[in-house]
Structures are given as C-alpha cells and as structure tokens.
Amino acid sequence: MPGPIHKRFLALGAGCLALLVASASTPALADAGFRNWISGFEKTAVANGISRNTYRAVFSGVSEPDPDVIQKARFQPEFQDKIWDYLDNRVNDESVAEGRRMLVQYKPWLDRIEQRFGVDRHILLAIWSMESNYGRILERQDVMKSVPQALATLAYLDPKRAKFARTQLLAALKIVQDGHVTPKGLTGSWAGAMGHTQFIPTSYQAYAVDMDGNGHPDIWNSVPDALATAANLLRKNGWQTGKTWGYEVVAPAGAAQMQRANRKLSQWSASGFKRVSNRAFPSPGDNANLLLPAGTEGPAFLMTKNFFVIKRYNNADKYALAVGHLADRIAGYGDFAQGWPRGYTPLSMEERYEVQQRLTRHGLYDGKIDGKIGSGSKASITAYQRRAGVAEDGNASKALLDLLRRH
C-alpha cells in the first residue's frame, strides 16, 4: 500500500535481486554492511538539518534490512492483477457497507472538509478504504513496518529506488524532528507510506493538514487530519468541485481506435457514445478520454479531469477507476452496467470466504480468510485444480466452489 504520488516505481532489477540473494546467504556480512550504511547516512542527514539526537533516536534498534520490503516491491497489484480481480478485492459489499458507516460516523468532519477543500466526501472515503481499509491496516503488526528500516532497506538494497528512498528518509526524519510523530510512531508501508491515507514523507510535508486543530497534522491517529490531507492533495492538483470522475458509456463499433483520445463530451456523444443510463452528459463542454480497461469486450468509460487528479494519488488507471467506482457505490449508485470478460461466473464476497475456508481444510491455503483473492489464494486454487485434474486457471469461480463443495 505505497502512498500518494510515488507509486511509479516498478519491478526490481536483477542487480537488486542479486544483492538480496547475497544478503540471505551471508547475513552477518550483509547486516554489518547495512549498519555501516546507517552510520554513514547520518552525515547526510546532519548536512540536511537533522540533529544527531533525532537521527539516532529514529534508528535505535534498527540493525538489519527487512527482506519483506524487497519482496513486496516486486509485486504491485496495480500492475499485476487483471482489472476485475483488482476491483473485486477493493470494491465489494464489505467496503461499500463500511464506507456508508463511515459516512455517518464522520459526517460533521466530512461536512467541514468538503466545504474547505471542495473535494467530494465519497472520494475521500474511497481513498481511505483503498489505502488502509478504513484504518484497519494500521492495527496489523504483520503489515505495518518501521518507516526508517523500510526506507533504509530500499536505499541499501534497491539501486532503482535508492534515490527515492534517501529523499523520503530525510523527509521522515524532519517530520520526527518537527514533533509531528515520535520515532516509534513512524510506521508505514514497505515503501514508507504512512497513516490512514498512506502519504509518503515528502507528500506529507507538501499536503499535511491539522484539521482537528491539535497543533500537529497527525495522519496516523486522526481520521479528520488524514482525510483533510487527502483532500488537500486532490485540490492542489486540480480537483474540480461538483464534477464527476467519469462516465460508464456504451461504445460504438471501432471504439478501440479512439482509446486515450481527448475530446469534448459533446464530440464523444456525436460519435455515438452514450451513457449507460441513457441520460445526456451534464457538462458537454468538458473534455474526456476514452478508457477500455479490458478491451472492447468489457465496460467502456469516458474519464474526465477528476479521474486524472485521482491518479496524482496513485498513477494507475486501475486505482483511479476503483476509487471512483467505490465512491459511487458508497454514494448509493449501483455496479457497472456492463460485465467484465472474465470467462467464468464470479463469486460473492461471502462465497470467496467459503473458498478460502475450504482450501484451508484441504491444507492448501494458510493465508488470511478475508475474501480477497490475491496471489496466495490463486496459487492455492491452482494447486487444488491440479489435484482435482481440472483446468488450472486459478480463478475463484462458481465452478470451483461447486467442485470444492463436492469434495
């Protein structure tokens, strides 16, 4: 769950993997090298205005790199998952229901944030869900990491991300020095993204808001601060108040040739594109881009300016589409009108829980029972299909569940 702006860092290079292998095979030497790196970087931190006391307090107890950071850097779902798998795991009955509960619980704060920043509250709740499952991730010790250890690991072991990691580490140290978070409270993701809405340190410095008025923008513990910080990022990157992120449309023949083209909505309409609701576009003079995330066999969308503003939070079409769609679902709108070209009948959230439970009983799955079909669940499904002598597609389908129920 790396945070805003920086999710452009893709897979590891061979050099980084070689370093990781070396660290695993010679741990004593690798740990000594890592400790030397931490010791050496202190000079850089001091030269950038960080006190030695702050530096040493932040790195107290950090003596070895975190191999899980390197592993997670290799697999980013925005670039790995099929669009329907990505959406199934993020826009579902549970995330929608929880968003609606948060809509009521935080209404007074959402009123104030929306009035101050002009960003739709449903978008903010969707981002909160996407980034930390409405804060639940922050409570999981198996997920949350020491930000200084994670960033130092990237700086030490990952040449492609080393510059990014050093920059973020200096910013994190400054945040501690300024008194906004304690060294122990400096927790986040494998890439250093922090708090309820997952901001990397430089983005925190650029956009952090003290919404609750306690003197510190506390995105780790204050939901109002975290949501306001997300709203501030979107506003400063051009959010258009009162406008949508896009429209699901019925596309005419030949639409694939127009993908990514930028035209006014009135021009799209004249070319045969119609909203699935069959209503007129409310702002026909607005520009929009055509997106066909699954090709011509799947849903089609005309994306307006706000879609691309959401991508300033995470530069992936899948992410922005999920945020927009989840926001709409929280607001009371339905699912997409057009289906995805899955090639199988999908399962409900409850049925996906059942698949994981049954795979566990077969001794093939030892992950979290959460209804989310990620790489671990898919590997377990494939193993079960191999054992059952059926096609090994790894899909959580009705056919799979029927087979599991019979055995």
CSV table of C-alpha atoms in Angstrom, one decimal:
chain,number,residue,atom,x,y,z
A,1,MET,CA,0.0,0.0,0.0
A,2,PRO,CA,2.5,2.6,-1.0
A,3,GLY,CA,1.1,6.1,-0.8
A,4,PRO,CA,0.3,9.1,-3.0
A,5,ILE,CA,2.4,10.4,-5.9
A,6,HIS,CA,5.2,7.8,-5.7
A,7,LYS,CA,3.6,4.6,-7.0
A,8,ARG,CA,5.5,4.8,-10.2
A,9,PHE,CA,8.4,2.6,-9.1
A,10,LEU,CA,8.1,-0.7,-10.9
A,11,ALA,CA,9.7,-4.2,-10.6
A,12,LEU,CA,13.1,-4.8,-9.2
A,13,GLY,CA,16.1,-5.1,-11.4
A,14,ALA,CA,18.5,-8.1,-11.5
A,15,GLY,CA,21.1,-6.2,-9.5
A,16,CYS,CA,18.7,-5.7,-6.6
A,17,LEU,CA,17.8,-9.4,-6.6
A,18,ALA,CA,21.4,-10.3,-6.6
A,19,LEU,CA,22.0,-8.1,-3.6
A,20,LEU,CA,19.0,-9.7,-1.8
A,21,VAL,CA,20.3,-13.2,-2.5
A,22,ALA,CA,23.7,-12.2,-1.2
A,23,SER,CA,22.2,-10.8,2.0
A,24,ALA,CA,20.3,-14.1,2.5
A,25,SER,CA,23.4,-16.2,2.0
A,26,THR,CA,25.8,-14.1,4.1
A,27,PRO,CA,23.6,-12.5,6.8
A,28,ALA,CA,26.5,-11.4,9.1
A,29,LEU,CA,28.3,-9.5,6.3
A,30,ALA,CA,25.1,-8.1,5.0
A,31,ASP,CA,23.9,-6.9,8.4
A,32,ALA,CA,27.3,-5.3,9.0
A,33,GLY,CA,27.1,-3.6,5.7
A,34,PHE,CA,23.6,-2.3,6.5
A,35,ARG,CA,24.7,-1.0,9.8
A,36,ASN,CA,27.6,0.8,8.1
A,37,TRP,CA,25.1,2.3,5.6
A,38,ILE,CA,23.0,3.7,8.5
A,39,SER,CA,26.1,5.0,10.2
A,40,GLY,CA,27.3,6.7,7.0
A,41,PHE,CA,23.9,8.2,6.2
A,42,GLU,CA,24.0,10.1,9.5
A,43,LYS,CA,26.4,12.6,7.9
A,44,THR,CA,24.0,13.2,5.0
A,45,ALA,CA,21.1,13.7,7.5
A,46,VAL,CA,23.1,16.2,9.6
A,47,ALA,CA,24.1,18.1,6.5
A,48,ASN,CA,20.4,18.4,5.7
A,49,GLY,CA,19.5,19.9,9.1
A,50,ILE,CA,18.7,16.7,11.1
A,51,SER,CA,20.2,16.6,14.6
A,52,ARG,CA,22.3,13.6,15.6
A,53,ASN,CA,19.9,13.0,18.5
A,54,THR,CA,16.9,12.8,16.2
A,55,TYR,CA,18.8,10.5,13.8
A,56,ARG,CA,19.9,8.1,16.5
A,57,ALA,CA,16.5,8.0,18.2
A,58,VAL,CA,14.8,7.1,14.9
A,59,PHE,CA,17.3,4.4,14.1
A,60,SER,CA,17.5,3.0,17.6
A,61,GLY,CA,17.1,-0.8,17.3
A,62,VAL,CA,17.3,-0.9,13.5
A,63,SER,CA,20.3,-3.2,12.7
A,64,GLU,CA,19.3,-5.2,9.7
A,65,PRO,CA,17.4,-4.8,6.4
A,66,ASP,CA,13.8,-6.0,6.0
A,67,PRO,CA,13.7,-8.7,3.3
A,68,ASP,CA,9.9,-8.4,3.1
A,69,VAL,CA,10.3,-4.9,1.8
A,70,ILE,CA,12.2,-6.1,-1.2
A,71,GLN,CA,9.7,-8.9,-1.8
A,72,LYS,CA,6.7,-6.5,-1.7
A,73,ALA,CA,8.5,-4.1,-4.0
A,74,ARG,CA,8.5,-6.8,-6.7
A,75,PHE,CA,4.7,-7.4,-6.7
A,76,GLN,CA,2.4,-4.3,-7.0
A,77,PRO,CA,-1.2,-5.3,-7.8
A,78,GLU,CA,-1.9,-2.2,-9.9
A,79,PHE,CA,0.5,-3.7,-12.4
A,80,GLN,CA,-0.1,-7.4,-11.8
A,81,ASP,CA,-3.8,-8.1,-11.3
A,82,LYS,CA,-6.5,-8.3,-14.0
A,83,ILE,CA,-8.8,-5.4,-13.8
A,84,TRP,CA,-11.8,-7.5,-12.5
A,85,ASP,CA,-9.6,-9.2,-9.8
A,86,TYR,CA,-8.3,-5.8,-8.7
A,87,LEU,CA,-11.8,-4.3,-8.4
A,88,ASP,CA,-13.3,-7.5,-6.8
A,89,ASN,CA,-10.8,-7.2,-3.9
A,90,ARG,CA,-11.5,-3.5,-3.4
A,91,VAL,CA,-15.0,-2.6,-4.4
A,92,ASN,CA,-17.3,-5.1,-2.8
A,93,ASP,CA,-20.2,-5.3,-0.4
A,94,GLU,CA,-18.0,-5.1,2.7
A,95,SER,CA,-16.0,-2.0,1.5
A,96,VAL,CA,-19.2,-0.3,0.4
A,97,ALA,CA,-21.1,-1.0,3.7
A,98,GLU,CA,-18.1,0.2,5.8
A,99,GLY,CA,-17.9,3.3,3.7
A,100,ARG,CA,-21.5,4.1,4.4
A,101,ARG,CA,-21.0,3.6,8.1
A,102,MET,CA,-18.0,6.0,8.0
A,103,LEU,CA,-20.2,8.4,6.0
A,104,VAL,CA,-22.5,8.7,9.0
A,105,GLN,CA,-19.8,8.4,11.7
A,106,TYR,CA,-17.7,11.2,10.3
A,107,LYS,CA,-20.4,13.4,8.8
A,108,PRO,CA,-19.5,16.5,10.9
A,109,TRP,CA,-15.9,16.3,9.8
A,110,LEU,CA,-16.7,15.4,6.2
A,111,ASP,CA,-19.0,18.5,6.1
A,112,ARG,CA,-16.2,20.7,7.2
A,113,ILE,CA,-13.6,19.1,4.9
A,114,GLU,CA,-15.8,19.2,1.9
A,115,GLN,CA,-16.6,22.8,2.5
A,116,ARG,CA,-13.0,23.8,3.0
A,117,PHE,CA,-11.4,21.8,0.1
A,118,GLY,CA,-14.3,21.2,-2.3
A,119,VAL,CA,-13.5,17.5,-2.7
A,120,ASP,CA,-16.4,15.0,-2.7
A,121,ARG,CA,-16.6,13.2,0.6
A,122,HIS,CA,-17.3,9.8,-1.1
A,123,ILE,CA,-14.0,10.1,-3.0
A,124,LEU,CA,-12.2,10.7,0.3
A,125,LEU,CA,-13.8,7.7,1.9
A,126,ALA,CA,-13.0,5.5,-1.1
A,127,ILE,CA,-9.3,6.6,-0.9
A,128,TRP,CA,-9.3,5.8,2.9
A,129,SER,CA,-10.7,2.3,2.1
A,130,MET,CA,-8.2,1.7,-0.7
A,131,GLU,CA,-5.2,2.9,1.3
A,132,SER,CA,-5.8,1.3,4.7
A,133,ASN,CA,-9.1,-0.4,4.8
A,134,TYR,CA,-10.6,2.5,6.8
A,135,GLY,CA,-7.6,2.3,9.2
A,136,ARG,CA,-7.7,-1.4,9.9
A,137,ILE,CA,-4.3,-2.0,8.3
A,138,LEU,CA,-2.7,0.3,10.8
A,139,GLU,CA,-3.6,-2.2,13.5
A,140,ARG,CA,-1.9,-5.1,11.8
A,141,GLN,CA,1.7,-5.7,13.0
A,142,ASP,CA,2.2,-8.2,10.2
A,143,VAL,CA,1.7,-5.4,7.6
A,144,MET,CA,2.9,-2.2,9.3
A,145,LYS,CA,6.7,-1.5,9.2
A,146,SER,CA,9.2,0.8,10.6
A,147,VAL,CA,9.5,3.6,8.1
A,148,PRO,CA,13.2,4.2,8.7
A,149,GLN,CA,14.0,0.5,8.4
A,150,ALA,CA,11.9,0.1,5.2
A,151,LEU,CA,13.4,3.2,3.5
A,152,ALA,CA,16.9,2.3,4.6
A,153,THR,CA,16.4,-1.2,3.2
A,154,LEU,CA,15.4,0.2,-0.2
A,155,ALA,CA,18.2,2.7,-0.2
A,156,TYR,CA,20.7,-0.1,0.7
A,157,LEU,CA,19.4,-2.9,-1.5
A,158,ASP,CA,17.5,-1.5,-4.3
A,159,PRO,CA,19.5,0.7,-6.8
A,160,LYS,CA,16.4,1.7,-8.7
A,161,ARG,CA,14.7,3.1,-5.7
A,162,ALA,CA,17.7,4.2,-3.7
A,163,LYS,CA,17.4,7.9,-4.6
A,164,PHE,CA,13.7,7.9,-3.8
A,165,ALA,CA,14.3,6.1,-0.5
A,166,ARG,CA,17.1,8.5,0.6
A,167,THR,CA,14.9,11.5,-0.2
A,168,GLN,CA,11.9,10.1,1.7
A,169,LEU,CA,14.1,9.1,4.7
A,170,LEU,CA,15.4,12.7,5.1
A,171,ALA,CA,11.8,13.9,4.9
A,172,ALA,CA,10.7,11.3,7.5
A,173,LEU,CA,13.5,12.4,9.9
A,174,LYS,CA,12.4,16.0,9.5
A,175,ILE,CA,8.8,15.1,10.4
A,176,VAL,CA,10.0,13.5,13.6
A,177,GLN,CA,12.3,16.4,14.4
A,178,ASP,CA,9.4,18.8,13.9
A,179,GLY,CA,7.5,16.9,16.6
A,180,HIS,CA,4.7,15.6,14.4
A,181,VAL,CA,5.3,12.0,15.2
A,182,THR,CA,7.5,10.0,17.7
A,183,PRO,CA,10.3,7.7,16.4
A,184,LYS,CA,8.2,4.7,17.5
A,185,GLY,CA,5.1,6.1,15.8
A,186,LEU,CA,6.9,6.4,12.5
A,187,THR,CA,5.3,3.4,10.9
A,188,GLY,CA,4.0,2.8,7.4
A,189,SER,CA,4.2,0.5,4.3
A,190,TRP,CA,7.1,-1.2,2.6
A,191,ALA,CA,7.7,2.0,0.6
A,192,GLY,CA,7.4,4.4,3.6
A,193,ALA,CA,3.7,5.4,3.0
A,194,MET,CA,2.2,6.5,6.3
A,195,GLY,CA,-1.1,6.8,8.1
A,196,HIS,CA,-4.8,6.3,7.3
A,197,THR,CA,-4.4,7.7,3.8
A,198,GLN,CA,-0.9,6.5,3.2
A,199,PHE,CA,1.3,9.5,2.4
A,200,ILE,CA,5.0,9.2,1.7
A,201,PRO,CA,7.0,11.7,3.8
A,202,THR,CA,7.6,14.3,1.1
A,203,SER,CA,3.8,14.3,0.3
A,204,TYR,CA,3.1,14.6,4.0
A,205,GLN,CA,5.3,17.7,4.0
A,206,ALA,CA,3.6,19.1,1.0
A,207,TYR,CA,-0.1,18.5,1.9
A,208,ALA,CA,-0.5,17.6,5.6
A,209,VAL,CA,-3.4,19.4,7.3
A,210,ASP,CA,-4.1,19.8,11.0
A,211,MET,CA,-7.9,19.5,10.6
A,212,ASP,CA,-8.7,18.7,14.2
A,213,GLY,CA,-6.6,21.7,15.5
A,214,ASN,CA,-4.3,20.0,18.0
A,215,GLY,CA,-1.2,21.5,16.6
A,216,HIS,CA,0.0,18.5,14.5
A,217,PRO,CA,-1.1,17.0,11.2
A,218,ASP,CA,-1.5,13.5,12.6
A,219,ILE,CA,-2.4,11.2,9.7
A,220,TRP,CA,-1.5,8.1,11.9
A,221,ASN,CA,-4.2,8.7,14.6
A,222,SER,CA,-6.5,11.5,13.5
A,223,VAL,CA,-9.0,10.5,10.8
A,224,PRO,CA,-10.0,14.2,10.2
A,225,ASP,CA,-6.4,15.1,9.6
A,226,ALA,CA,-5.9,12.1,7.3
A,227,LEU,CA,-9.0,12.8,5.2
A,228,ALA,CA,-8.3,16.5,5.0
A,229,THR,CA,-4.7,15.8,3.9
A,230,ALA,CA,-6.0,13.7,1.1
A,231,ALA,CA,-8.5,16.4,0.2
A,232,ASN,CA,-5.7,19.0,0.1
A,233,LEU,CA,-3.6,16.8,-2.2
A,234,LEU,CA,-6.5,16.5,-4.7
A,235,ARG,CA,-7.5,20.2,-4.5
A,236,LYS,CA,-3.9,21.3,-5.1
A,237,ASN,CA,-3.7,19.0,-8.1
A,238,GLY,CA,-6.7,20.5,-9.8
A,239,TRP,CA,-9.8,18.8,-8.4
A,240,GLN,CA,-12.9,20.2,-10.0
A,241,THR,CA,-15.6,20.7,-7.3
A,242,GLY,CA,-19.0,19.4,-8.2
A,243,LYS,CA,-17.8,17.3,-11.2
A,244,THR,CA,-17.6,13.6,-11.6
A,245,TRP,CA,-14.6,11.4,-12.3
A,246,GLY,CA,-16.1,9.9,-15.4
A,247,TYR,CA,-19.0,8.1,-17.0
A,248,GLU,CA,-19.6,4.5,-18.0
A,249,VAL,CA,-20.7,4.5,-21.6
A,250,VAL,CA,-21.9,2.2,-24.4
A,251,ALA,CA,-19.2,2.5,-27.1
A,252,PRO,CA,-19.9,2.2,-30.8
A,253,ALA,CA,-18.0,-0.1,-33.2
A,254,GLY,CA,-14.4,0.9,-33.8
A,255,ALA,CA,-14.0,2.4,-30.3
A,256,ALA,CA,-10.7,0.7,-29.7
A,257,GLN,CA,-9.1,3.0,-32.3
A,258,MET,CA,-10.2,6.0,-30.2
A,259,GLN,CA,-8.8,4.9,-26.9
A,260,ARG,CA,-7.0,7.6,-25.0
A,261,ALA,CA,-8.2,10.3,-27.4
A,262,ASN,CA,-9.1,13.6,-25.7
A,263,ARG,CA,-12.4,15.2,-26.9
A,264,LYS,CA,-15.2,17.2,-25.5
A,265,LEU,CA,-18.1,15.1,-24.2
A,266,SER,CA,-20.3,16.6,-26.9
A,267,GLN,CA,-17.9,15.3,-29.5
A,268,TRP,CA,-18.0,11.8,-28.0
A,269,SER,CA,-21.7,11.9,-28.0
A,270,ALA,CA,-21.8,12.9,-31.7
A,271,SER,CA,-19.5,9.9,-32.4
A,272,GLY,CA,-22.1,7.5,-31.0
A,273,PHE,CA,-21.0,7.2,-27.3
A,274,LYS,CA,-23.9,7.1,-24.9
A,275,ARG,CA,-24.1,7.0,-21.1
A,276,VAL,CA,-25.4,3.6,-19.9
A,277,SER,CA,-28.2,5.5,-18.1
A,278,ASN,CA,-29.2,6.9,-21.5
A,279,ARG,CA,-29.1,10.4,-20.0
A,280,ALA,CA,-27.3,13.4,-21.5
A,281,PHE,CA,-23.9,14.4,-20.3
A,282,PRO,CA,-24.4,17.2,-17.8
A,283,SER,CA,-21.4,19.2,-18.9
A,284,PRO,CA,-21.0,18.5,-22.6
A,285,GLY,CA,-18.2,21.0,-22.9
A,286,ASP,CA,-15.9,19.1,-20.6
A,287,ASN,CA,-13.0,17.1,-22.1
A,288,ALA,CA,-12.8,13.4,-21.6
A,289,ASN,CA,-10.6,10.5,-22.5
A,290,LEU,CA,-11.8,7.0,-23.6
A,291,LEU,CA,-10.7,4.1,-21.4
A,292,LEU,CA,-11.3,0.5,-22.3
A,293,PRO,CA,-9.6,-1.3,-19.3
A,294,ALA,CA,-10.5,-4.8,-20.6
A,295,GLY,CA,-10.6,-4.1,-24.3
A,296,THR,CA,-13.7,-3.8,-26.4
A,297,GLU,CA,-15.4,-6.8,-24.7
A,298,GLY,CA,-15.6,-5.0,-21.3
A,299,PRO,CA,-17.0,-1.8,-19.9
A,300,ALA,CA,-16.1,1.5,-21.6
A,301,PHE,CA,-15.6,4.8,-19.8
A,302,LEU,CA,-15.1,8.4,-20.6
A,303,MET,CA,-12.7,9.8,-18.0
A,304,THR,CA,-12.9,13.5,-17.1
A,305,LYS,CA,-10.4,15.7,-15.3
A,306,ASN,CA,-11.0,14.4,-11.8
A,307,PHE,CA,-10.0,10.9,-12.9
A,308,PHE,CA,-6.6,12.1,-13.7
A,309,VAL,CA,-6.4,14.1,-10.5
A,310,ILE,CA,-7.1,10.9,-8.6
A,311,LYS,CA,-4.1,9.4,-10.5
A,312,ARG,CA,-1.9,12.0,-8.8
A,313,TYR,CA,-2.6,10.0,-5.7
A,314,ASN,CA,-1.6,6.7,-7.4
A,315,ASN,CA,-0.6,6.8,-11.1
A,316,ALA,CA,-2.5,3.7,-12.2
A,317,ASP,CA,-5.8,3.6,-14.1
A,318,LYS,CA,-6.9,0.6,-12.1
A,319,TYR,CA,-6.5,2.5,-8.9
A,320,ALA,CA,-8.3,5.6,-10.1
A,321,LEU,CA,-11.2,3.5,-11.5
A,322,ALA,CA,-11.5,1.6,-8.2
A,323,VAL,CA,-11.6,4.9,-6.2
A,324,GLY,CA,-14.2,6.4,-8.5
A,325,HIS,CA,-16.4,3.3,-8.6
A,326,LEU,CA,-16.2,2.7,-4.8
A,327,ALA,CA,-17.1,6.4,-4.2
A,328,ASP,CA,-20.1,6.0,-6.4
A,329,ARG,CA,-21.2,2.8,-4.7
A,330,ILE,CA,-20.8,4.4,-1.2
A,331,ALA,CA,-23.0,7.3,-2.5
A,332,GLY,CA,-25.7,4.8,-3.4
A,333,TYR,CA,-25.1,4.1,-7.1
A,334,GLY,CA,-25.0,0.5,-8.5
A,335,ASP,CA,-22.4,-1.7,-10.1
A,336,PHE,CA,-21.2,-1.2,-13.6
A,337,ALA,CA,-23.9,-1.9,-16.2
A,338,GLN,CA,-21.6,-3.9,-18.4
A,339,GLY,CA,-19.8,-7.1,-17.3
A,340,TRP,CA,-16.1,-7.9,-17.5
A,341,PRO,CA,-14.9,-10.6,-19.9
A,342,ARG,CA,-13.9,-13.0,-17.2
A,343,GLY,CA,-14.7,-16.2,-18.9
A,344,TYR,CA,-16.2,-17.6,-15.7
A,345,THR,CA,-19.0,-16.8,-13.2
A,346,PRO,CA,-17.7,-14.8,-10.3
A,347,LEU,CA,-18.4,-15.3,-6.6
A,348,SER,CA,-20.0,-13.1,-4.0
A,349,MET,CA,-17.8,-11.9,-1.1
A,350,GLU,CA,-19.4,-14.5,1.2
A,351,GLU,CA,-18.6,-17.2,-1.4
A,352,ARG,CA,-15.0,-16.1,-1.6
A,353,TYR,CA,-14.7,-16.5,2.1
A,354,GLU,CA,-16.0,-20.0,1.7
A,355,VAL,CA,-13.5,-20.8,-1.0
A,356,GLN,CA,-10.6,-19.8,1.3
A,357,GLN,CA,-12.1,-21.8,4.2
A,358,ARG,CA,-12.4,-24.9,2.1
A,359,LEU,CA,-9.0,-24.6,0.7
A,360,THR,CA,-7.6,-24.3,4.2
A,361,ARG,CA,-9.4,-27.5,5.2
A,362,HIS,CA,-7.7,-29.2,2.2
A,363,GLY,CA,-4.3,-28.0,3.6
A,364,LEU,CA,-3.7,-25.8,0.5
A,365,TYR,CA,-4.2,-22.3,2.0
A,366,ASP,CA,-2.7,-20.8,5.1
A,367,GLY,CA,-3.4,-17.1,4.5
A,368,LYS,CA,-5.9,-14.7,6.0
A,369,ILE,CA,-9.5,-15.6,5.5
A,370,ASP,CA,-10.6,-12.2,4.1
A,371,GLY,CA,-12.5,-13.0,0.8
A,372,LYS,CA,-9.8,-11.3,-1.2
A,373,ILE,CA,-8.4,-13.4,-3.9
A,374,GLY,CA,-4.7,-12.4,-4.2
A,375,SER,CA,-1.6,-14.3,-5.3
A,376,GLY,CA,-1.7,-16.6,-2.4
A,377,SER,CA,-5.3,-17.6,-2.9
A,378,LYS,CA,-4.8,-18.0,-6.6
A,379,ALA,CA,-1.8,-20.3,-6.0
A,380,SER,CA,-3.9,-22.4,-3.7
A,381,ILE,CA,-6.8,-22.6,-6.2
A,382,THR,CA,-4.3,-23.7,-8.9
A,383,ALA,CA,-2.9,-26.4,-6.6
A,384,TYR,CA,-6.4,-27.7,-5.8
A,385,GLN,CA,-7.4,-27.7,-9.5
A,386,ARG,CA,-4.2,-29.6,-10.3
A,387,ARG,CA,-5.1,-32.2,-7.6
A,388,ALA,CA,-8.6,-32.4,-8.9
A,389,GLY,CA,-7.5,-32.9,-12.5
A,390,VAL,CA,-9.3,-29.9,-13.9
A,391,ALA,CA,-8.1,-26.8,-15.9
A,392,GLU,CA,-5.7,-24.8,-13.8
A,393,ASP,CA,-6.9,-21.3,-14.3
A,394,GLY,CA,-6.6,-20.0,-10.6
A,395,ASN,CA,-10.0,-18.3,-10.8
A,396,ALA,CA,-12.4,-18.1,-7.8
A,397,SER,CA,-15.4,-19.2,-9.9
A,398,LYS,CA,-18.8,-20.8,-9.3
A,399,ALA,CA,-17.4,-23.9,-10.9
A,400,LEU,CA,-14.5,-24.0,-8.4
A,401,LEU,CA,-16.8,-23.6,-5.5
A,402,ASP,CA,-19.2,-26.3,-6.7
A,403,LEU,CA,-16.2,-28.6,-7.0
A,404,LEU,CA,-14.9,-27.8,-3.5
A,405,ARG,CA,-18.4,-28.4,-2.1
A,406,ARG,CA,-18.4,-31.9,-3.6
A,407,HIS,CA,-15.1,-32.9,-2.1
